[in-house]
């Protein structure tokens, strides 16, 4: 049976897994810059910005992954004292009231920002002047996956509520 | 033949009708102003001065609240924030928006380009303002000149450099067009962010760095960690700022407040320059107690000028917007040359120096 | 609605929503969205455009690049078991003293703190290793829980520290640059560590029952062996400390670069101790990604909250109240510290830092407090928040890995004296601010 929440879970698990390796090239680029500067007296014009882009993608891509594994810190002491059913209802409520509207609207507007960047053919104001639009787009994708993960949690909670009926 | 009156205030013709019909408005407005400055930078004071002038002149009807870098949006995000109406007005150094359009740099500072007087004449009398408003206008912004803090100081350096060969392989921090120009001349240039310049300079990560004018540089304490200042600051003969206003916010204003903004921006342009240049003179005296001022020799300055010219011609060929603006500035420089020549030689040196033959600016 | 009412409502709504158990970062963003819309007349694209713009600003924040790097370094280090060797060595060296084993935990945690930027790893490692050892040796449960929990929190204060990186990235000012903050945190961190040692030493000297010495037959190492063990096990962490803190303080590298060098150093240590393989790297990458995402999500949510709060004039309301009182600046300061301490009982450090610092910093500047000193006081206060019930993360980490004999009551009781020590340390830093400002002056000359 096709279940949207399982598809989202599956995708975010894979995507988050591979994206978490981004920390390795991040280390590589920073160390490379230090070596070039001290070893060869030749600081690069690109390492600085590439470093920032890798860091930005690294955490944007992991937002959904962390949400799937409940790593985002929450004050769940009251929630955890509730019985299973009211707890699920509370989770559904907070998801509907807090998560979906806030993250949904945010994701949409990060998307709008990315579209604007494409329209302006935006480049950085540096000497290397890399294109900005791919990064704004990728950041929007990271937030979209985060939003979808919240949706998956909602669907799962609703299903488990139905099952317990 | 009888001669006509030589010149007239163009504004007068334009606004005769408005002068008959204008009324004081009663509606009040609260605006948010964003900027790339932290509170400690003198640029922040320039923005505050403008907001104060507007509030005073409007009797409080237009109240502009300042948000320093990061309070409402990050430093480099202020352009987009105002463009999209997330804030009503911004203050900047237009060169920061180079990534949007290279031509913004021409309204900020150009290597071997306009000084403060030059910017004033070019902007207000030679169509510069219209070009500026056209460029900002593409982003839903209404722009006005927003202060000029004068000539920047050259490089704070731990290497004494006055000849071209001294600059080869030197590790320098400078952003913008001059970064590319220095690179083309064999220096090793990095665009370190402002906050990291001090440490990098102190520990020898870089040999030399420029930041801004003497007064703005002074609190940074570069003189504590370097031995020389390599003059003159050819990379920025002056440093021009702008106010940029969201068009929707601007269009909501009644006529009297629009005029107050226009006049307060001009007042800020005047005040900032007098205030800053006076401070620059004091700061340079203080710097001279600690570091040696070195002058590049004439041949080297010529070479830098040549490289700058080649670079900017390249930009013109690549970017029509840069061509339009730089052609206009170049034409102004050429048209002004006769008068510059003729009026030269009586710079206001103290009498004692003048008598001894020190005449040139 | 007046700004005053809106300000109070915004905080009340935040507190109430936090209790619902939803991720804090999202709750902050949602409350910010609601109040931002109320404040701007429900201009959705205006507000959310501003948020998107801010999210992009955080994406480009070079200072914060150090966060994933320091976390990765800690993950690798944790898996290379550096602290185990250290503990074994100090077990032999200090074990004979009354409270000696407890002191060994403090020393190991302090050294470990200088190689790692987070709290969890240290408390978990010590909880697993020293928890059972202390119990077996007849240590008082409360005392031993207090020792492990409190000394573990030094990880986030003694540099490197992601808390200091977040602070530096948040203010973006020269006075509170990450380099300056790191230099400033060294002496206060060591002060706290010494105060813990002193307390454990005195307490166990008076009543050896709660922290007995280890019998001689269990400490078989000769003096020569002790020296060689200690040397051998101290070299790797000190090499790493030199790599990271040495390059920062000598100005060779920015904190971000030092963090990357530290990662390479940690990988090298893991390699030499034969603990490095692809699954260790993979596990480290995964937990780094998740922890970084958690902190950055809080950075984003906290940023939205403070943007809306400041934008609607809430900062001015708080400033008017605090600065309007006709009292000594230190009274205002103590009120601000009390607010941070109180919030620290309930909320995660990063959320407090991101919500409170933008509001309090301008007030502290208005009162002419040294920004670096103020930053450090806030950070020590937030380090304490790991210990303060009901929600002290250090206590939860410990309870999660400690032997089942430890009840939550033991942990809560054990932590009280150490929280008192934190407060005494804060008081002494008011009297002797040089403890904070001396080293930054030496290294960076301000
Ligand atoms: Na640490
Ligand atoms: Na707490």
mmCIF file of N, CA, C and O and ligand atoms in Angstrom, chain C residues 110 112-118 153-162, ligand 1:
data_model
loop_
_atom_site.group_PDB
_atom_site.id
_atom_site.type_symbol
_atom_site.label_atom_id
_atom_site.label_comp_id
_atom_site.label_asym_id
_atom_site.label_seq_id
_atom_site.Cartn_x
_atom_site.Cartn_y
_atom_site.Cartn_z
ATOM 1 N N UNK C 110 38.017 18.356 32.680
ATOM 2 C CA UNK C 110 38.565 19.666 32.341
ATOM 3 C C UNK C 110 39.452 19.575 31.098
ATOM 4 O O UNK C 110 39.351 20.394 30.186
ATOM 5 N N UNK C 112 39.344 17.195 28.882
ATOM 6 C CA UNK C 112 38.446 16.839 27.788
ATOM 7 C C UNK C 112 37.703 18.082 27.286
ATOM 8 O O UNK C 112 37.511 18.262 26.084
ATOM 9 N N UNK C 113 37.323 18.958 28.233
ATOM 10 C CA UNK C 113 36.593 20.178 27.874
ATOM 11 C C UNK C 113 37.412 21.061 26.943
ATOM 12 O O UNK C 113 36.873 21.775 26.107
ATOM 13 N N UNK C 114 38.732 21.004 27.109
ATOM 14 C CA UNK C 114 39.595 21.846 26.276
ATOM 15 C C UNK C 114 39.799 21.259 24.888
ATOM 16 O O UNK C 114 40.454 21.862 24.046
ATOM 17 N N UNK C 115 39.263 20.065 24.657
ATOM 18 C CA UNK C 115 39.383 19.493 23.319
ATOM 19 C C UNK C 115 38.039 19.406 22.619
ATOM 20 O O UNK C 115 37.964 19.120 21.442
ATOM 21 N N UNK C 116 36.971 19.633 23.360
ATOM 22 C CA UNK C 116 35.655 19.451 22.767
ATOM 23 C C UNK C 116 34.798 20.684 23.023
ATOM 24 O O UNK C 116 35.026 21.409 23.986
ATOM 25 N N UNK C 117 33.825 20.912 22.153
ATOM 26 C CA UNK C 117 33.039 22.137 22.277
ATOM 27 C C UNK C 117 31.653 21.929 22.830
ATOM 28 O O UNK C 117 30.870 22.866 22.907
ATOM 29 N N UNK C 118 31.333 20.694 23.212
ATOM 30 C CA UNK C 118 29.955 20.419 23.635
ATOM 31 C C UNK C 118 29.932 19.722 24.990
ATOM 32 O O UNK C 118 30.980 19.378 25.535
ATOM 33 N N UNK C 153 29.892 19.845 32.241
ATOM 34 C CA UNK C 153 29.406 21.083 31.604
ATOM 35 C C UNK C 153 30.544 22.033 31.240
ATOM 36 O O UNK C 153 30.336 22.986 30.496
ATOM 37 N N UNK C 154 31.737 21.783 31.791
ATOM 38 C CA UNK C 154 32.860 22.669 31.440
ATOM 39 C C UNK C 154 33.143 22.626 29.941
ATOM 40 O O UNK C 154 33.702 23.562 29.380
ATOM 41 N N UNK C 155 32.727 21.537 29.296
ATOM 42 C CA UNK C 155 32.957 21.395 27.861
ATOM 43 C C UNK C 155 32.401 22.549 27.056
ATOM 44 O O UNK C 155 32.960 22.918 26.018
ATOM 45 N N UNK C 156 31.323 23.132 27.526
ATOM 46 C CA UNK C 156 30.717 24.197 26.737
ATOM 47 C C UNK C 156 31.225 25.579 27.147
ATOM 48 O O UNK C 156 30.910 26.590 26.523
ATOM 49 N N UNK C 157 32.050 25.624 28.194
ATOM 50 C CA UNK C 157 32.592 26.915 28.622
ATOM 51 C C UNK C 157 34.072 27.038 28.251
ATOM 52 O O UNK C 157 34.489 28.003 27.602
ATOM 53 N N UNK C 158 34.855 26.052 28.693
ATOM 54 C CA UNK C 158 36.279 26.084 28.370
ATOM 55 C C UNK C 158 36.414 25.956 26.854
ATOM 56 O O UNK C 158 35.822 25.073 26.253
ATOM 57 N N UNK C 159 37.171 26.849 26.220
ATOM 58 C CA UNK C 159 37.273 26.780 24.765
ATOM 59 C C UNK C 159 38.017 25.522 24.322
ATOM 60 O O UNK C 159 38.881 25.054 25.063
ATOM 61 N N UNK C 160 37.723 25.003 23.135
ATOM 62 C CA UNK C 160 36.692 25.480 22.214
ATOM 63 C C UNK C 160 35.289 25.217 22.744
ATOM 64 O O UNK C 160 35.115 24.292 23.525
ATOM 65 N N UNK C 161 34.352 26.040 22.318
ATOM 66 C CA UNK C 161 32.996 25.903 22.810
ATOM 67 C C UNK C 161 32.026 26.395 21.755
ATOM 68 O O UNK C 161 32.186 27.495 21.235
ATOM 69 N N UNK C 162 31.040 25.570 21.433
ATOM 70 C CA UNK C 162 30.092 26.037 20.420
ATOM 71 C C UNK C 162 29.213 27.151 20.973
ATOM 72 O O UNK C 162 28.720 27.974 20.224
HETATM 73 NA NA1 LIG D 1 35.251 23.092 25.438
#
